[in-house]
PDB file of C-alpha atoms and ligand atoms in Angstrom:
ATOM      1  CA  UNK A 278     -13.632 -32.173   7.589  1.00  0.00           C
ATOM      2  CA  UNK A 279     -14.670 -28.393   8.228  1.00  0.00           C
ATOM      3  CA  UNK A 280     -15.169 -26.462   5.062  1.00  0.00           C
ATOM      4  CA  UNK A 281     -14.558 -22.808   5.259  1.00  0.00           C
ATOM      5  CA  UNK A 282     -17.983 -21.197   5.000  1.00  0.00           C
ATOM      6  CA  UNK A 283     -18.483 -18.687   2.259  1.00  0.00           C
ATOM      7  CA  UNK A 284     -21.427 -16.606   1.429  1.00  0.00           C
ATOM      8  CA  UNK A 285     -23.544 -13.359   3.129  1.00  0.00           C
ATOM      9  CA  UNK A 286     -23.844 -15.289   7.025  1.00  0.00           C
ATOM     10  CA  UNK A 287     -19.782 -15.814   7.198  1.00  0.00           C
ATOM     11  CA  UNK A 288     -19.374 -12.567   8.855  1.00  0.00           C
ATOM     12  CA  UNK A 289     -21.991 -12.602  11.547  1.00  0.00           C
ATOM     13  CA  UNK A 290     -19.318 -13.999  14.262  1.00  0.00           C
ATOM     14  CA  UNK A 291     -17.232 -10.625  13.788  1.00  0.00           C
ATOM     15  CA  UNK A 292     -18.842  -7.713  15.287  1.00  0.00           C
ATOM     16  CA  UNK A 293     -18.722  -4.279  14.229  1.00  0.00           C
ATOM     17  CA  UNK A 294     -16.925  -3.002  17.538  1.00  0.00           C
ATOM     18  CA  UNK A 295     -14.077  -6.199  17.144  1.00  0.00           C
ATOM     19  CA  UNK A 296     -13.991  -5.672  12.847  1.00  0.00           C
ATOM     20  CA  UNK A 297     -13.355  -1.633  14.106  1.00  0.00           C
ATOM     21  CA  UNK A 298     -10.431  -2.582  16.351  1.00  0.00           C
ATOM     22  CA  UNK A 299      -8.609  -4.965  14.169  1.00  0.00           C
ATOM     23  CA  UNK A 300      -8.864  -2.583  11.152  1.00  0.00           C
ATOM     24  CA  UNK A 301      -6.975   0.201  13.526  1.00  0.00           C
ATOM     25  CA  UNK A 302      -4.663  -2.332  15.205  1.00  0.00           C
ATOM     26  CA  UNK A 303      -1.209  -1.686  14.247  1.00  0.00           C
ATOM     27  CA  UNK A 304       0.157  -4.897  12.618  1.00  0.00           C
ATOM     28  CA  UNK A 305       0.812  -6.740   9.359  1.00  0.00           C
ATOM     29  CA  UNK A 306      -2.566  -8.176   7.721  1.00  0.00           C
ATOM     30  CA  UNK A 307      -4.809  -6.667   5.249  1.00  0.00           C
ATOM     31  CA  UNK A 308      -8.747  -6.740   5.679  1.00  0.00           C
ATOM     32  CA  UNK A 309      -9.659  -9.605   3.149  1.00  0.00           C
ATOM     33  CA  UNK A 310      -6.914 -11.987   4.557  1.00  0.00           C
ATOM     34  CA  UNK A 311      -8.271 -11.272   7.837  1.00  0.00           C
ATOM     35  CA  UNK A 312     -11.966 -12.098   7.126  1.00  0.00           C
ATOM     36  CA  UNK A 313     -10.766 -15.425   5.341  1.00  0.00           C
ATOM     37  CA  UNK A 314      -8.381 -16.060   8.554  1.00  0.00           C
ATOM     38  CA  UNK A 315     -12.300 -15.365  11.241  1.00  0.00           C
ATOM     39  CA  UNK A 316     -13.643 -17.850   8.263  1.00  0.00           C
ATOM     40  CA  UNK A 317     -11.012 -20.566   8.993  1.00  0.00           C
ATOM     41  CA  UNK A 318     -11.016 -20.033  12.758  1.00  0.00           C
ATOM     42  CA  UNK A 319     -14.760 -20.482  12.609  1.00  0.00           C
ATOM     43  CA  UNK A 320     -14.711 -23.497  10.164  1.00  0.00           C
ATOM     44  CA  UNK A 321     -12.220 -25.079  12.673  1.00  0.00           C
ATOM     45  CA  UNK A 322     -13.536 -24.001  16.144  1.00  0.00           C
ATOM     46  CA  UNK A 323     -15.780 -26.644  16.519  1.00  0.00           C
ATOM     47  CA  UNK A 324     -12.996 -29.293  17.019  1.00  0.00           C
ATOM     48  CA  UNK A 325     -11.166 -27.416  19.486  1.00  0.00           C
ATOM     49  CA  UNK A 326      -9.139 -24.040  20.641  1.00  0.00           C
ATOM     50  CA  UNK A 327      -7.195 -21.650  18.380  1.00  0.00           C
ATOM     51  CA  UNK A 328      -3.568 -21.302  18.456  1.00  0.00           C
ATOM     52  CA  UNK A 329      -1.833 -18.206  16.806  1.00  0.00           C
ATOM     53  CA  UNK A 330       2.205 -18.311  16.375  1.00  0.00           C
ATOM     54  CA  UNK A 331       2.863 -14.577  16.313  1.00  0.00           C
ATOM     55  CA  UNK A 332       0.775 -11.883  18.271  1.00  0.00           C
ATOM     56  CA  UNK A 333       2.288  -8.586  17.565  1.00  0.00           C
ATOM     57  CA  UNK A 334      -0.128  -6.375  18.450  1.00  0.00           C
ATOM     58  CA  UNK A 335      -3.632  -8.621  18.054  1.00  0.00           C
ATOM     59  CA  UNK A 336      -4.998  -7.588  14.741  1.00  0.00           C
ATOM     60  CA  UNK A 337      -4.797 -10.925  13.590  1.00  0.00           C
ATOM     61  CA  UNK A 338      -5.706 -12.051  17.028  1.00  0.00           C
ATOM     62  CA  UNK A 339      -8.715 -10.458  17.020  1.00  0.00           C
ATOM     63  CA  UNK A 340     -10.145 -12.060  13.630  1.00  0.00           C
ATOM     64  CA  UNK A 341      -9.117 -15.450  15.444  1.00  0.00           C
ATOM     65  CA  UNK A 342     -10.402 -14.664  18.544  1.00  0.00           C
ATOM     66  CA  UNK A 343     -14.002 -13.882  17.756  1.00  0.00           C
ATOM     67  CA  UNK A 344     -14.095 -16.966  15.865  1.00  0.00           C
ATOM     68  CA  UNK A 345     -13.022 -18.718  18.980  1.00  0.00           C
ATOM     69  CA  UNK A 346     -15.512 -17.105  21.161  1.00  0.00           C
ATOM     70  CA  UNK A 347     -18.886 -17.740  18.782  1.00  0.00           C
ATOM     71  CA  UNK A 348     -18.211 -21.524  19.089  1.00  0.00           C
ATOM     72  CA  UNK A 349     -17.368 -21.262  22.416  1.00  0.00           C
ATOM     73  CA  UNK A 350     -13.822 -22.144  22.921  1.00  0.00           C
ATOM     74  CA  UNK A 351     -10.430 -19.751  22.823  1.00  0.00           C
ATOM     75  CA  UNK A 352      -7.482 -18.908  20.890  1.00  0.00           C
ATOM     76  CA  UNK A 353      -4.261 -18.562  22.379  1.00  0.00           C
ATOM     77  CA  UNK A 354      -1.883 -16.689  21.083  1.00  0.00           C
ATOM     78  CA  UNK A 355       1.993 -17.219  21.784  1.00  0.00           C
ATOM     79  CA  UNK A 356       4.743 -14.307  20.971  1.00  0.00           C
ATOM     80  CA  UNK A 357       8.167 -12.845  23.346  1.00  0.00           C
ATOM     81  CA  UNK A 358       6.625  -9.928  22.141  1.00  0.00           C
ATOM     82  CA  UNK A 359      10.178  -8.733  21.168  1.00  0.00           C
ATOM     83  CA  UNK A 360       9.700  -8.511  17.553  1.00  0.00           C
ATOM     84  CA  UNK A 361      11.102 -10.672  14.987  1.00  0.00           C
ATOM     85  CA  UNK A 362      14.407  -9.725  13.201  1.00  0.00           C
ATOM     86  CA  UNK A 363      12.776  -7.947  10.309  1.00  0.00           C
ATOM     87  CA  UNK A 364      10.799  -5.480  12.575  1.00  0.00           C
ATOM     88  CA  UNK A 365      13.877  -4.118  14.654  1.00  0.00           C
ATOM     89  CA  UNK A 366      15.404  -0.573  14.201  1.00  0.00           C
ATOM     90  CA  UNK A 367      16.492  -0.066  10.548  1.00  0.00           C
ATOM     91  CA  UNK A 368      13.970  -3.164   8.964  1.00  0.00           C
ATOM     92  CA  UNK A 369      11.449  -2.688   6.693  1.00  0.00           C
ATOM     93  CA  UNK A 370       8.965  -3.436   9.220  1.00  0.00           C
ATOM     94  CA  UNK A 371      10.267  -1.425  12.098  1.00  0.00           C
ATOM     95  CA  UNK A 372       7.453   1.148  14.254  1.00  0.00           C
ATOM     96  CA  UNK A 373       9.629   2.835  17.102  1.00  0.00           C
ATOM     97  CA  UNK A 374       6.610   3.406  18.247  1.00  0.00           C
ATOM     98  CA  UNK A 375       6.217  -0.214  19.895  1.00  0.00           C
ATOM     99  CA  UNK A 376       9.617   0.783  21.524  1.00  0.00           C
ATOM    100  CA  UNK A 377       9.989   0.378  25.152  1.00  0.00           C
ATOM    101  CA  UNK A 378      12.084   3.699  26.027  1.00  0.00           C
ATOM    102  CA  UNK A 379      12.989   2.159  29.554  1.00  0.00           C
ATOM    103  CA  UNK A 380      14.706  -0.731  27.491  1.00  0.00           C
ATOM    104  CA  UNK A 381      15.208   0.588  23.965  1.00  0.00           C
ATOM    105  CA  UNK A 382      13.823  -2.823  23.137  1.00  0.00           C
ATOM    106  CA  UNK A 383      10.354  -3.547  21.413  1.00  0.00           C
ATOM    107  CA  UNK A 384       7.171  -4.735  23.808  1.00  0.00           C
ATOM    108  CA  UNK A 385       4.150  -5.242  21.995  1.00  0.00           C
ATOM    109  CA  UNK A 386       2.366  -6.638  24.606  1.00  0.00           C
ATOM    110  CA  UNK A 387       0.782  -3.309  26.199  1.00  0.00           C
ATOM    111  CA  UNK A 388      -0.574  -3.321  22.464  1.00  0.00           C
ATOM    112  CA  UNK A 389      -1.669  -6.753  22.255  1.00  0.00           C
ATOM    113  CA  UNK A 390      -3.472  -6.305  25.746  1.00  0.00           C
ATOM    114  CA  UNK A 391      -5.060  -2.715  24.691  1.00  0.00           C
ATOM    115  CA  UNK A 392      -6.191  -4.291  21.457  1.00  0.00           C
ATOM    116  CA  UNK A 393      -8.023  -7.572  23.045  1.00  0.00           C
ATOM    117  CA  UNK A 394      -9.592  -5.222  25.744  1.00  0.00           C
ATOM    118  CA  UNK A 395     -11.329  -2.921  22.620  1.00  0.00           C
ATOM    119  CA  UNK A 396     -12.284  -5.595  20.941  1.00  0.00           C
ATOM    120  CA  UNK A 397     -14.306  -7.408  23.831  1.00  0.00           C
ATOM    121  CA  UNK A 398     -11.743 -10.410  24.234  1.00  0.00           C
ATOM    122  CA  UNK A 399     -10.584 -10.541  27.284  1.00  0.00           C
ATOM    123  CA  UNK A 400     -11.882 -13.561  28.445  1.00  0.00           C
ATOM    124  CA  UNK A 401     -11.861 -15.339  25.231  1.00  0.00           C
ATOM    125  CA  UNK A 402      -8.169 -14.689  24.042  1.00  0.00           C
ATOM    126  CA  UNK A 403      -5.105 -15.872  25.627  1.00  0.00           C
ATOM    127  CA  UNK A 404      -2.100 -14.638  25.508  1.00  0.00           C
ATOM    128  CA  UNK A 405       1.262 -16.931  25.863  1.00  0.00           C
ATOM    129  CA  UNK A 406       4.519 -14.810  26.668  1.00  0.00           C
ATOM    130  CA  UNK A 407       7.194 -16.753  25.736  1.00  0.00           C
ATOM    131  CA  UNK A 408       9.899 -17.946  23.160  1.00  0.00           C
ATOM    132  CA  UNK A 409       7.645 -19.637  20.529  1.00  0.00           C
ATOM    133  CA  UNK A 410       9.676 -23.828  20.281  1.00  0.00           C
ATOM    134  CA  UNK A 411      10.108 -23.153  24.187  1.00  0.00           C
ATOM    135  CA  UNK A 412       6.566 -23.265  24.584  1.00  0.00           C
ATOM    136  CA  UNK A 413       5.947 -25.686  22.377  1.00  0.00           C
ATOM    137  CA  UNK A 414       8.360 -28.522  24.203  1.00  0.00           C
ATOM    138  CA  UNK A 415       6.199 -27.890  27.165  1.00  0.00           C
ATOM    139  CA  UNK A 416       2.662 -27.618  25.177  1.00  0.00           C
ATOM    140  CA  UNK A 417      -0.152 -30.705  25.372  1.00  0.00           C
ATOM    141  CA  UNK A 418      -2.797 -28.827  24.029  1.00  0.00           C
ATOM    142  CA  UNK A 419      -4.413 -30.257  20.227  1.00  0.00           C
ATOM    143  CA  UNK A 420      -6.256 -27.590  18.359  1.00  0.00           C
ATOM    144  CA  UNK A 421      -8.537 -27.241  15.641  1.00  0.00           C
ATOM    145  CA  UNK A 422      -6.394 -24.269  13.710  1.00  0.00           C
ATOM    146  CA  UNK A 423      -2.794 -23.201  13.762  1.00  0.00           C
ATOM    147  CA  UNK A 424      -2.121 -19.879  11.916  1.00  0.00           C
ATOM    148  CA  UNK A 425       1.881 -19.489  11.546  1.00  0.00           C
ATOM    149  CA  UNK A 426       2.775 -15.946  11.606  1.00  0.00           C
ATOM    150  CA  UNK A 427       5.971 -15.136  13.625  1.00  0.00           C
ATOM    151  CA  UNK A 428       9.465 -15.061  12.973  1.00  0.00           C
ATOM    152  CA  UNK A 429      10.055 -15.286   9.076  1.00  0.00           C
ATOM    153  CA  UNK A 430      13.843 -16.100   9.061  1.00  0.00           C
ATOM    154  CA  UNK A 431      13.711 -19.606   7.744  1.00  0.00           C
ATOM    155  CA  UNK A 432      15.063 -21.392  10.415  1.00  0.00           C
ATOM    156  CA  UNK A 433      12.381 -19.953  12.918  1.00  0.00           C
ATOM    157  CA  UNK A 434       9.430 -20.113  10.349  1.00  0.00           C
ATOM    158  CA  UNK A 435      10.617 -23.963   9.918  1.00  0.00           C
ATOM    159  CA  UNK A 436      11.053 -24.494  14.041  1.00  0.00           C
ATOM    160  CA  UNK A 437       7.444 -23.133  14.272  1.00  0.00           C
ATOM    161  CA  UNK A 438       6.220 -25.653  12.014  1.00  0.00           C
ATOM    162  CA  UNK A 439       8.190 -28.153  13.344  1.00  0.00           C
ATOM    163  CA  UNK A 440       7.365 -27.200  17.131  1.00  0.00           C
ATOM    164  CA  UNK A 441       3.247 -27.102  16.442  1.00  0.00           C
ATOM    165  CA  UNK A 442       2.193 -28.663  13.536  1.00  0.00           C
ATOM    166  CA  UNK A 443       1.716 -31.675  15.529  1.00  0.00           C
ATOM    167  CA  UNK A 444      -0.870 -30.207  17.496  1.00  0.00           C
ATOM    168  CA  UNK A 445      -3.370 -29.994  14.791  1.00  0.00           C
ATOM    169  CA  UNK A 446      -6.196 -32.518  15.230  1.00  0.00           C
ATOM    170  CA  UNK A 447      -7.228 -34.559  12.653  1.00  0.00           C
ATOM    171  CA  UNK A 448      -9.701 -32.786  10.419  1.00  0.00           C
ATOM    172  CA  UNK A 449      -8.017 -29.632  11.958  1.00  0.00           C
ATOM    173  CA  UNK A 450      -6.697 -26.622  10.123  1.00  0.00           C
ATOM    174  CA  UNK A 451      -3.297 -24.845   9.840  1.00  0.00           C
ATOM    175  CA  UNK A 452      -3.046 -21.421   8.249  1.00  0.00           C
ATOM    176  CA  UNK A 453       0.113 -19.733   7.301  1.00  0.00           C
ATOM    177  CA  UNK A 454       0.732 -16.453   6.607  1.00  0.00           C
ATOM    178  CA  UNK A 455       3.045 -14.227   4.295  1.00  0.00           C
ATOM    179  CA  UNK A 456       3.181 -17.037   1.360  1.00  0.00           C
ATOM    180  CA  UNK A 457       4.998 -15.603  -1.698  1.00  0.00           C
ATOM    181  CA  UNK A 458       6.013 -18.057  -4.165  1.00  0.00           C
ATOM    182  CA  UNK A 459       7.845 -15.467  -6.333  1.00  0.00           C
ATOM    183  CA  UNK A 460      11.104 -14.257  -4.168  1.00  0.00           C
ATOM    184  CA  UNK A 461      10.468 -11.093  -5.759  1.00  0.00           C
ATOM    185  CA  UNK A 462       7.569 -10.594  -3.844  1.00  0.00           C
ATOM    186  CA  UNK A 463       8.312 -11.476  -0.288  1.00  0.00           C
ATOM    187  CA  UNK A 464      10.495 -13.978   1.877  1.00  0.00           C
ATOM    188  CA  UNK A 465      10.799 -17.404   1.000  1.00  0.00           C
ATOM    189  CA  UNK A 466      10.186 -18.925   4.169  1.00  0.00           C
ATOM    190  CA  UNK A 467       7.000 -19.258   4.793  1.00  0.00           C
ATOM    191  CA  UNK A 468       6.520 -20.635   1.448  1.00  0.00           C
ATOM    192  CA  UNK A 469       9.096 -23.099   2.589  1.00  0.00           C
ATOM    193  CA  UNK A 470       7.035 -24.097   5.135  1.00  0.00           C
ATOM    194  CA  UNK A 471       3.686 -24.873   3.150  1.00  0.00           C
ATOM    195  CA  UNK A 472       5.889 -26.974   0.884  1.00  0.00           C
ATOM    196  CA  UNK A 473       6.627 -28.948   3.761  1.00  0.00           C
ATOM    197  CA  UNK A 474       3.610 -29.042   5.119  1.00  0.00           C
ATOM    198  CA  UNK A 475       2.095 -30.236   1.969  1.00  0.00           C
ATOM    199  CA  UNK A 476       5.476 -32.711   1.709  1.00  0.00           C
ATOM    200  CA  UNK A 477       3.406 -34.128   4.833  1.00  0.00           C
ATOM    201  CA  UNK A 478       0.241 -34.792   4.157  1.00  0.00           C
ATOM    202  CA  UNK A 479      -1.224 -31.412   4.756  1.00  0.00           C
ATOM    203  CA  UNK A 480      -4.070 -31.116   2.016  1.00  0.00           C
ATOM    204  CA  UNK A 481      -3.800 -27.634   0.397  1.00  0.00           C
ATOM    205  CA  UNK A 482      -7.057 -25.362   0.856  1.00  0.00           C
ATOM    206  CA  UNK A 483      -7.839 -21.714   0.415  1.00  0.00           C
ATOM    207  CA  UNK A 484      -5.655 -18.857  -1.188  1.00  0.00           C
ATOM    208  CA  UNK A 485      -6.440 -15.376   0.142  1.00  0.00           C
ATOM    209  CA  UNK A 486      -3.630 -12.662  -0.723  1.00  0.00           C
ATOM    210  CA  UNK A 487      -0.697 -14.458   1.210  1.00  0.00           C
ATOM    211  CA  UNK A 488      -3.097 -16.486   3.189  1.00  0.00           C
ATOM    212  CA  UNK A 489      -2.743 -20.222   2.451  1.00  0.00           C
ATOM    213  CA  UNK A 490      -5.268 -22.120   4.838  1.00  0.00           C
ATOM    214  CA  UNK A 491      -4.709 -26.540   4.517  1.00  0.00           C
ATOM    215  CA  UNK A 492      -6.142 -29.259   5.442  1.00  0.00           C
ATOM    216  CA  UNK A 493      -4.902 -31.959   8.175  1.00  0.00           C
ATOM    217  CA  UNK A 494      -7.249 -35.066   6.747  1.00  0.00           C
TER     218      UNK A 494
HETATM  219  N1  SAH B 610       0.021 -11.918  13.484  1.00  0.00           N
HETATM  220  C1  SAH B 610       0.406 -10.517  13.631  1.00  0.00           C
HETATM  221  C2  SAH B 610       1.817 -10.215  13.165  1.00  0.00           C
HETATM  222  C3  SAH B 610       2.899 -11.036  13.804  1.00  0.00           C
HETATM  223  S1  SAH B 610       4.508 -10.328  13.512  1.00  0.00           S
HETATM  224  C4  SAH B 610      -0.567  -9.634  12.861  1.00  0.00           C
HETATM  225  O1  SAH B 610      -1.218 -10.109  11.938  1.00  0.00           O
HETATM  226  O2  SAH B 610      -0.663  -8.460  13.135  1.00  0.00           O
HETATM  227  C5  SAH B 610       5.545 -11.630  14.075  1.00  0.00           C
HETATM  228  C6  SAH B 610       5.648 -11.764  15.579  1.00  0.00           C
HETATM  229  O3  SAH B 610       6.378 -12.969  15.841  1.00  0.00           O
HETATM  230  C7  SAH B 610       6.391 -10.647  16.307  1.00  0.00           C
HETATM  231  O4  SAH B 610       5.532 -10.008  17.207  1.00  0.00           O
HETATM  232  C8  SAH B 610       7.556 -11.361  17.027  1.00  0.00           C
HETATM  233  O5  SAH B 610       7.796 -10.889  18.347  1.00  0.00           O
HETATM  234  C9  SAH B 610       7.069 -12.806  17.064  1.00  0.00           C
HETATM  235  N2  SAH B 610       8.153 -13.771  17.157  1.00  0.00           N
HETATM  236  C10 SAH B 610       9.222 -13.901  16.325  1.00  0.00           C
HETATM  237  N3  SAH B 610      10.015 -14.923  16.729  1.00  0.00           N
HETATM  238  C11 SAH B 610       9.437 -15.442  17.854  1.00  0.00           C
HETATM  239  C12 SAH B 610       9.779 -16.508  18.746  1.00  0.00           C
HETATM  240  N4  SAH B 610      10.879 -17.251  18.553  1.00  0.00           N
HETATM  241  N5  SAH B 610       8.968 -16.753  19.785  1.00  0.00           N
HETATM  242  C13 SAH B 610       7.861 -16.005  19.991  1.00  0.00           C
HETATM  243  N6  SAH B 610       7.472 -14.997  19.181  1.00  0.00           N
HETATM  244  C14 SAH B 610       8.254 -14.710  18.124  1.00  0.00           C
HETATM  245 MG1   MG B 611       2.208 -11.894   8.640  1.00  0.00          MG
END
């Protein structure tokens, strides 16, 4: 099984120019969950693509995505891009910015595509436009790493898991983000969902901030 790599060489797959760009991206994931999210991705590369539940606006994407690229393979990355409930008008997590005036709608997918083509990614990141368990009953694809990070109502946090967790190979990864078990710090869903991964055989790895990274033996 791939062990995340610690230690001073577990940043050499993240450039300066890509670290620079994900740092600025708008989006929802501080700088030490990120590093321990390129050391997953490059702990699980080797065994196949990346897949991302939840683009936004890359930043996440782009700690993924250079992991992808340094062993050779890709992440893809699968979001509507319009927003989840808690980042519309009058949430918590709204930015009118990502507003599409023609629409009054969010689009985060000029972002997403702005973001990959700072960061160098282009070639090594793909983006799926869709409605995440859509794509998923039409998906064949098994990956080394799944990082869960997109809707966080519980029934869509739960269909996610439901939709891709069997796409994990063997040995394979799945990361999932925004894991609070106190209520009082964050929604319960997602810590719904590593219960039930680890309810399923999922082998439970590395804690960073709300980052829980497990193991699919
Ligand atoms: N990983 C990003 C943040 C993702 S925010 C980062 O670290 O910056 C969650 C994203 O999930 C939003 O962009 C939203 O559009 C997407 N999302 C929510 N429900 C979805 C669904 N059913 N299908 C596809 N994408 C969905
Ligand atoms: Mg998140």
């Amino acid at each position: 099984a791939p062990q995340e790599q610690e230690g001073p060489r577990r940043h050499v797959t993240l450039d300066q120019r890509a670290l620079t760009v994900a740092r600025a991206a708008k989006g929802f994931m501080p700088d030490d969950e990120g590093l321990a999210l390129h050391r997953a991705g490059q702990a699980a590369a080797a065994l196949g693509p990346l897949l991302e539940i939840g683009s936004y606006c890359g930043k996440s994407a782009v700690y993924l995505g250079t992991a992808a690229r340094a062993a050779g393979t890709v992440l893809f990355t699968v979001d509507h891009h319009h927003g989840s409930e808690e980042n519309q008008a009058g949430w918590e997590h709204h930015d009118p910015e990502v507003v599409d005036p023609r629409t009054g709608r969010m689009d985060t997918l000029p972002f997403l595509r702005r973001t990959l083509e700072d960061a160098g990614l282009e070639a090594d990141v793909i983006a799926v436009v869709g409605d995440s368990p859509t794509v998923a009953r039409h998906w064949a694809t098994r990956v080394g790493l799944l990082f869960i990070d997109g809707g966080h109502a519980e029934d869509v946090a739960m269909a996610d898991y439901e939709s891709w967790s069997p796409f994990v190979l063997p040995g394979g990864l799945l990361a999932i983000h925004d894991v609070f078990e106190d209520a009082a710090d964050g929604g319960q869903a997602p810590f719904h969902v590593w219960q039930r991964a680890v309810a399923d055989g999922f082998t439970a790895g590395a804690t960073t901030g709300s980052l829980r990274v497990l193991h699919r033996p």
